Amino acid sequence: MSSNRLNSLQEVNIPNWNWSPFLDHAIRALSVFNLDPYPIPEVFLEREGTYGSRSQTYTAKLATWACKTEKLRQVRAACLEAGNDVSVLNLVLSPLNTFDIPFFGADFVTLPSGHLLALDFQPVLKFDPIHTEDTWERLLPLYEKWQKLLPNGGPIPDEAKQYFSPGFLWTRLPLGSQGDEMIANIIRPAFESYLNLYLDLVEKAQSINLERSKVILEGQKRYFNYRAQKDPARGMLYRFYGKEWTESYIKKVLCNL
Ligand code: DBV
């Protein structure tokens, strides 16, 4: 992997980060395509903050990995490790709007209260059969296989539901060996199988016509506007990096369509 940080195909430099095997796997799996750099401005590439009290301060390190391919406008991973007990991998694959396929999204969040794990193909147009039919047909068997081995993560806000697929894998797991084992034995292969299927959709995707691609673009913008406004990470990122930097990271990197 190139060591040129500015081209943003740099390695994520977070020692002991517990989600490394997941990102490494994703980068390997993506390598069936030609990976082009997706330049991330230097101020967002790596960021360190501190938090806590005067007697006990902790470091919060955030790194962004990104690339693009012929059909994926942006692939980006927000990788966070804070103190001894907070660790996040937020990975989103965003297709160009000339392809009629959903987003790939993974949100793996370790907090002092436990792991919160989400995996989905997030639809651009949830109620449009052209957009969803073939995809859900292939995704649902994977969902059924893995979700039944996991506790349900609980309700999500009503307004968010249009952005989740029927294959939304969603769970909360305890810290400690029980949670770790479920991550290794269930979440890891679930992630690999979702990503595998997604990359197959990308590979097979055919360009759509101009009229349709405008509809997809509007849907993609709606999705990112929603995420930019409701990003559940905002509170945490404010605490670590301040309001100004966080808002600009959300607008310019995470949800920049
Ligand atoms: N989420 C991000 C980024 C994060 C991040 C960039 C760098 O988009 C972390 C960090 N997600 C994050 C944190 C929380 C969540 C929650 C810290 C916990 C917030 C808290 O408890 O205070 C999946 N993530 C969530 C929730 C859902 C998802 C449903 C719970 C929201 C709630 O309880 O109201 N988010 C959702 C999903 C994707 C996503 C499927 C797909 C990429 O990003």
Short mmCIF file of C-alpha atoms and ligand atoms in Angstrom, two decimals:
data_model
loop_
_atom_site.label_atom_id
_atom_site.label_comp_id
_atom_site.label_asym_id
_atom_site.label_seq_id
_atom_site.Cartn_x
_atom_site.Cartn_y
_atom_site.Cartn_z
CA MET A 1 0.00 0.00 0.00
CA SER A 2 1.28 3.44 -0.86
CA SER A 3 2.78 5.41 1.97
CA ASN A 4 1.86 8.74 0.44
CA ARG A 5 -0.61 10.08 2.97
CA LEU A 6 -1.98 12.70 0.66
CA ASN A 7 -3.28 10.21 -1.84
CA SER A 8 -5.43 8.81 1.00
CA LEU A 9 -4.67 5.20 0.23
CA GLN A 10 -2.48 5.38 3.31
CA GLU A 11 -2.61 2.75 5.99
CA VAL A 12 -4.72 3.56 9.00
CA ASN A 13 -2.25 4.06 11.77
CA ILE A 14 -4.11 3.17 14.94
CA PRO A 15 -2.23 0.61 17.04
CA ASN A 16 -4.38 -2.17 18.54
CA TRP A 17 -7.51 -0.87 16.89
CA ASN A 18 -9.97 -3.73 17.27
CA TRP A 19 -11.65 -3.23 13.89
CA SER A 20 -8.40 -3.52 11.86
CA PRO A 21 -9.16 -7.02 10.56
CA PHE A 22 -12.48 -5.74 9.17
CA LEU A 23 -10.98 -2.81 7.31
CA ASP A 24 -8.06 -4.93 6.10
CA HIS A 25 -10.51 -7.47 4.76
CA ALA A 26 -12.53 -4.78 3.00
CA ILE A 27 -9.43 -3.33 1.35
CA ARG A 28 -8.38 -6.80 0.18
CA ALA A 29 -11.85 -7.56 -1.14
CA LEU A 30 -12.03 -4.21 -2.94
CA SER A 31 -8.73 -4.89 -4.63
CA VAL A 32 -10.48 -6.95 -7.32
CA PHE A 33 -11.20 -3.48 -8.72
CA ASN A 34 -8.69 -0.82 -9.64
CA LEU A 35 -8.48 1.37 -6.57
CA ASP A 36 -7.91 5.01 -7.31
CA PRO A 37 -6.98 7.53 -4.64
CA TYR A 38 -9.80 9.58 -3.20
CA PRO A 39 -7.96 12.59 -1.87
CA ILE A 40 -8.95 13.61 1.63
CA PRO A 41 -7.80 17.07 2.74
CA GLU A 42 -4.87 16.83 5.13
CA VAL A 43 -6.84 18.32 8.04
CA PHE A 44 -9.25 15.37 7.95
CA LEU A 45 -6.84 12.53 7.26
CA GLU A 46 -5.78 12.03 10.85
CA ARG A 47 -6.92 13.87 13.89
CA GLU A 48 -6.09 13.54 17.54
CA GLY A 49 -8.06 15.05 20.40
CA THR A 50 -8.13 14.67 24.14
CA TYR A 51 -11.00 14.41 26.56
CA GLY A 52 -11.65 13.48 30.18
CA SER A 53 -10.83 15.38 33.34
CA ARG A 54 -7.73 17.20 34.45
CA SER A 55 -6.58 14.24 36.51
CA GLN A 56 -7.35 11.71 33.80
CA THR A 57 -7.12 12.65 30.14
CA TYR A 58 -7.61 10.29 27.23
CA THR A 59 -6.62 10.46 23.59
CA ALA A 60 -9.13 10.12 20.76
CA LYS A 61 -7.61 9.29 17.41
CA LEU A 62 -9.60 9.44 14.17
CA ALA A 63 -8.24 8.36 10.80
CA THR A 64 -9.97 8.34 7.44
CA TRP A 65 -9.22 5.82 4.73
CA ALA A 66 -10.68 6.40 1.29
CA CYS A 67 -10.53 5.35 -2.32
CA LYS A 68 -12.70 5.25 -5.40
CA THR A 69 -13.20 2.87 -8.30
CA GLU A 70 -14.69 3.04 -11.75
CA LYS A 71 -18.21 2.56 -10.34
CA LEU A 72 -17.85 3.69 -6.71
CA ARG A 73 -17.80 7.45 -6.28
CA GLN A 74 -16.41 7.19 -2.79
CA VAL A 75 -15.34 4.41 -0.45
CA ARG A 76 -14.48 5.75 2.95
CA ALA A 77 -13.80 4.43 6.38
CA ALA A 78 -13.90 6.57 9.50
CA CYS A 79 -11.73 4.80 12.06
CA LEU A 80 -11.80 5.94 15.64
CA GLU A 81 -10.14 4.85 18.85
CA ALA A 82 -10.62 6.76 22.06
CA GLY A 83 -9.36 5.97 25.53
CA ASN A 84 -9.35 2.28 26.38
CA ASP A 85 -12.94 1.57 25.61
CA VAL A 86 -14.21 3.39 22.50
CA SER A 87 -13.56 2.09 19.04
CA VAL A 88 -15.43 2.62 15.77
CA LEU A 89 -15.30 1.52 12.17
CA ASN A 90 -17.82 3.37 10.01
CA LEU A 91 -17.50 2.17 6.42
CA VAL A 92 -19.61 3.43 3.53
CA LEU A 93 -19.37 2.50 -0.16
CA SER A 94 -21.18 5.04 -2.35
CA PRO A 95 -21.81 4.14 -5.98
CA LEU A 96 -21.84 6.72 -8.74
CA ASN A 97 -25.37 7.83 -9.49
CA THR A 98 -25.12 6.23 -12.93
CA PHE A 99 -25.69 2.84 -11.25
CA ASP A 100 -28.95 1.66 -9.77
CA ILE A 101 -27.56 0.11 -6.61
CA PRO A 102 -27.80 0.86 -2.89
CA PHE A 103 -25.03 2.00 -0.57
CA PHE A 104 -23.02 -0.45 1.48
CA GLY A 105 -22.87 0.64 5.10
CA ALA A 106 -21.25 -0.78 8.21
CA ASP A 107 -21.25 0.90 11.59
CA PHE A 108 -19.27 -1.08 14.17
CA VAL A 109 -19.18 0.81 17.43
CA THR A 110 -17.56 -0.32 20.68
CA LEU A 111 -18.56 1.80 23.67
CA PRO A 112 -18.07 1.32 27.43
CA SER A 113 -21.65 0.01 27.48
CA GLY A 114 -21.08 -2.63 24.80
CA HIS A 115 -20.87 -3.13 21.05
CA LEU A 116 -23.42 -1.63 18.70
CA LEU A 117 -23.20 -3.26 15.29
CA ALA A 118 -25.00 -2.34 12.09
CA LEU A 119 -24.60 -3.72 8.60
CA ASP A 120 -26.79 -2.90 5.63
CA PHE A 121 -27.27 -2.22 1.94
CA GLN A 122 -28.91 1.15 2.37
CA PRO A 123 -31.39 1.88 -0.41
CA VAL A 124 -31.44 5.05 -2.43
CA LEU A 125 -35.10 4.44 -3.38
CA LYS A 126 -36.55 2.02 -0.88
CA PHE A 127 -39.94 1.62 -2.50
CA ASP A 128 -38.78 1.38 -6.09
CA PRO A 129 -38.80 -2.27 -7.23
CA ILE A 130 -36.27 -1.65 -10.01
CA HIS A 131 -33.84 -0.45 -7.38
CA THR A 132 -34.50 -3.14 -4.83
CA GLU A 133 -36.02 -6.36 -6.14
CA ASP A 134 -32.97 -8.28 -7.35
CA THR A 135 -30.87 -6.97 -4.53
CA TRP A 136 -33.16 -7.84 -1.65
CA GLU A 137 -33.72 -11.29 -3.10
CA ARG A 138 -30.02 -11.99 -2.76
CA LEU A 139 -29.49 -10.11 0.50
CA LEU A 140 -32.34 -11.60 2.53
CA PRO A 141 -30.92 -15.14 2.75
CA LEU A 142 -27.73 -13.69 4.24
CA TYR A 143 -29.70 -11.55 6.66
CA GLU A 144 -31.80 -14.50 7.79
CA LYS A 145 -28.77 -16.66 8.26
CA TRP A 146 -26.89 -14.21 10.49
CA GLN A 147 -29.54 -12.15 12.30
CA LYS A 148 -31.11 -15.20 13.92
CA LEU A 149 -27.82 -15.88 15.69
CA LEU A 150 -27.79 -12.38 17.17
CA PRO A 151 -29.93 -10.41 19.62
CA ASN A 152 -31.95 -7.68 17.93
CA GLY A 153 -30.46 -4.21 18.35
CA GLY A 154 -33.79 -2.61 19.25
CA PRO A 155 -35.95 0.07 17.62
CA ILE A 156 -34.57 2.66 15.19
CA PRO A 157 -36.21 6.06 14.62
CA ASP A 158 -39.24 5.97 12.26
CA GLU A 159 -37.86 8.65 9.98
CA ALA A 160 -34.68 6.59 9.51
CA LYS A 161 -36.53 3.50 8.32
CA GLN A 162 -36.73 4.57 4.68
CA TYR A 163 -32.94 4.47 4.58
CA PHE A 164 -32.62 0.90 5.83
CA SER A 165 -33.18 -2.28 3.83
CA PRO A 166 -35.12 -5.36 4.96
CA GLY A 167 -31.67 -6.94 5.34
CA PHE A 168 -30.56 -4.47 8.02
CA LEU A 169 -28.44 -6.54 10.41
CA TRP A 170 -28.53 -4.81 13.75
CA THR A 171 -27.41 -5.97 17.16
CA ARG A 172 -25.97 -4.97 20.48
CA LEU A 173 -23.43 -7.29 22.10
CA PRO A 174 -21.81 -7.28 25.52
CA LEU A 175 -18.15 -6.47 26.05
CA GLY A 176 -15.87 -9.29 27.13
CA SER A 177 -15.26 -12.75 25.80
CA GLN A 178 -18.88 -13.52 24.90
CA GLY A 179 -19.18 -10.45 22.70
CA ASP A 180 -15.71 -10.97 21.25
CA GLU A 181 -16.58 -14.51 20.24
CA MET A 182 -19.79 -13.42 18.57
CA ILE A 183 -17.91 -10.73 16.70
CA ALA A 184 -15.35 -13.27 15.49
CA ASN A 185 -17.82 -16.05 14.68
CA ILE A 186 -20.88 -14.17 13.47
CA ILE A 187 -20.21 -10.50 12.72
CA ARG A 188 -16.97 -11.17 10.86
CA PRO A 189 -18.39 -13.74 8.41
CA ALA A 190 -21.62 -11.73 8.11
CA PHE A 191 -19.58 -8.67 7.16
CA GLU A 192 -17.59 -10.68 4.64
CA SER A 193 -20.69 -12.19 3.06
CA TYR A 194 -22.49 -8.83 2.82
CA LEU A 195 -19.45 -7.18 1.31
CA ASN A 196 -18.90 -10.05 -1.10
CA LEU A 197 -22.45 -9.80 -2.36
CA TYR A 198 -22.21 -6.03 -2.59
CA LEU A 199 -19.03 -6.16 -4.65
CA ASP A 200 -20.73 -8.63 -6.96
CA LEU A 201 -23.61 -6.16 -7.44
CA VAL A 202 -21.08 -3.47 -8.24
CA GLU A 203 -19.26 -5.67 -10.71
CA LYS A 204 -22.47 -6.58 -12.55
CA ALA A 205 -24.03 -3.12 -12.44
CA GLN A 206 -24.75 -1.56 -15.83
CA SER A 207 -24.94 2.16 -16.48
CA ILE A 208 -28.43 3.61 -16.41
CA ASN A 209 -29.85 6.32 -18.64
CA LEU A 210 -29.59 10.00 -17.91
CA GLU A 211 -33.16 10.41 -16.76
CA ARG A 212 -32.88 7.55 -14.29
CA SER A 213 -29.50 8.69 -13.05
CA LYS A 214 -31.02 12.05 -12.13
CA VAL A 215 -33.60 10.26 -9.99
CA ILE A 216 -30.84 8.25 -8.31
CA LEU A 217 -28.79 11.40 -7.71
CA GLU A 218 -31.73 13.08 -5.97
CA GLY A 219 -32.21 9.99 -3.80
CA GLN A 220 -28.51 9.84 -2.92
CA LYS A 221 -28.58 13.50 -1.93
CA ARG A 222 -31.63 12.92 0.26
CA TYR A 223 -29.81 10.09 1.99
CA PHE A 224 -26.68 12.11 2.69
CA ASN A 225 -28.66 15.15 3.80
CA TYR A 226 -30.46 12.97 6.25
CA ARG A 227 -27.22 11.47 7.52
CA ALA A 228 -25.50 14.84 7.69
CA GLN A 229 -28.32 16.14 9.86
CA LYS A 230 -28.84 13.07 12.03
CA ASP A 231 -25.42 11.49 12.22
CA PRO A 232 -25.40 9.67 15.57
CA ALA A 233 -21.66 10.21 15.78
CA ARG A 234 -22.03 13.97 16.05
CA GLY A 235 -22.18 14.11 19.86
CA MET A 236 -19.08 12.03 20.25
CA LEU A 237 -17.11 13.85 17.56
CA TYR A 238 -18.03 17.24 19.06
CA ARG A 239 -16.69 16.09 22.38
CA PHE A 240 -13.37 14.95 20.90
CA TYR A 241 -12.74 17.46 18.10
CA GLY A 242 -15.03 20.41 18.64
CA LYS A 243 -18.05 21.63 16.76
CA GLU A 244 -16.37 23.46 13.91
CA TRP A 245 -14.03 20.69 12.82
CA THR A 246 -16.76 18.03 13.17
CA GLU A 247 -19.29 19.95 11.08
CA SER A 248 -16.77 20.45 8.36
CA TYR A 249 -15.69 16.77 8.49
CA ILE A 250 -19.32 15.68 8.11
CA LYS A 251 -19.97 18.10 5.26
CA LYS A 252 -16.70 17.74 3.37
CA VAL A 253 -15.84 14.09 3.91
CA LEU A 254 -18.55 11.86 5.36
CA CYS A 255 -21.59 13.26 3.55
CA ASN A 256 -20.05 15.34 0.77
CA LEU A 257 -22.26 14.49 -2.22
N1 DBV B 1 -21.38 6.70 12.99
C1 DBV B 1 -20.92 7.34 11.86
C2 DBV B 1 -19.57 7.72 12.09
C3 DBV B 1 -19.23 7.32 13.36
C4 DBV B 1 -20.39 6.67 13.93
C5 DBV B 1 -18.74 8.45 11.07
C6 DBV B 1 -16.86 7.97 13.59
O1 DBV B 1 -21.57 7.52 10.83
C7 DBV B 1 -20.51 6.13 15.20
C8 DBV B 1 -17.99 7.51 14.10
N2 DBV B 1 -22.87 5.30 15.47
C9 DBV B 1 -21.69 5.86 15.94
C10 DBV B 1 -21.80 6.07 17.33
C11 DBV B 1 -23.09 5.66 17.68
C12 DBV B 1 -23.74 5.19 16.52
C13 DBV B 1 -25.10 4.73 16.51
C14 DBV B 1 -20.72 6.63 18.21
C15 DBV B 1 -23.67 5.65 19.06
C16 DBV B 1 -24.26 6.98 19.43
C17 DBV B 1 -24.65 6.95 20.89
O2 DBV B 1 -25.07 5.91 21.41
O3 DBV B 1 -24.51 8.02 21.46
C18 DBV B 1 -26.34 2.46 12.29
N3 DBV B 1 -25.40 3.67 14.29
C19 DBV B 1 -25.85 4.12 15.49
C20 DBV B 1 -27.26 3.83 15.58
C21 DBV B 1 -27.62 3.23 14.40
C22 DBV B 1 -26.44 3.14 13.61
C23 DBV B 1 -29.01 2.74 13.99
C24 DBV B 1 -28.11 4.09 16.78
C25 DBV B 1 -28.76 5.41 16.67
C26 DBV B 1 -29.68 5.65 17.83
O4 DBV B 1 -29.59 4.91 18.82
O5 DBV B 1 -30.47 6.58 17.69
N4 DBV B 1 -25.29 4.33 11.14
C27 DBV B 1 -26.34 3.34 11.10
C28 DBV B 1 -25.98 2.55 9.90
C29 DBV B 1 -24.93 3.12 9.29
C30 DBV B 1 -24.49 4.22 10.11
C31 DBV B 1 -26.70 1.35 9.41
C32 DBV B 1 -24.36 2.66 8.07
C33 DBV B 1 -23.21 3.09 7.61
O6 DBV B 1 -23.51 4.92 9.87
#
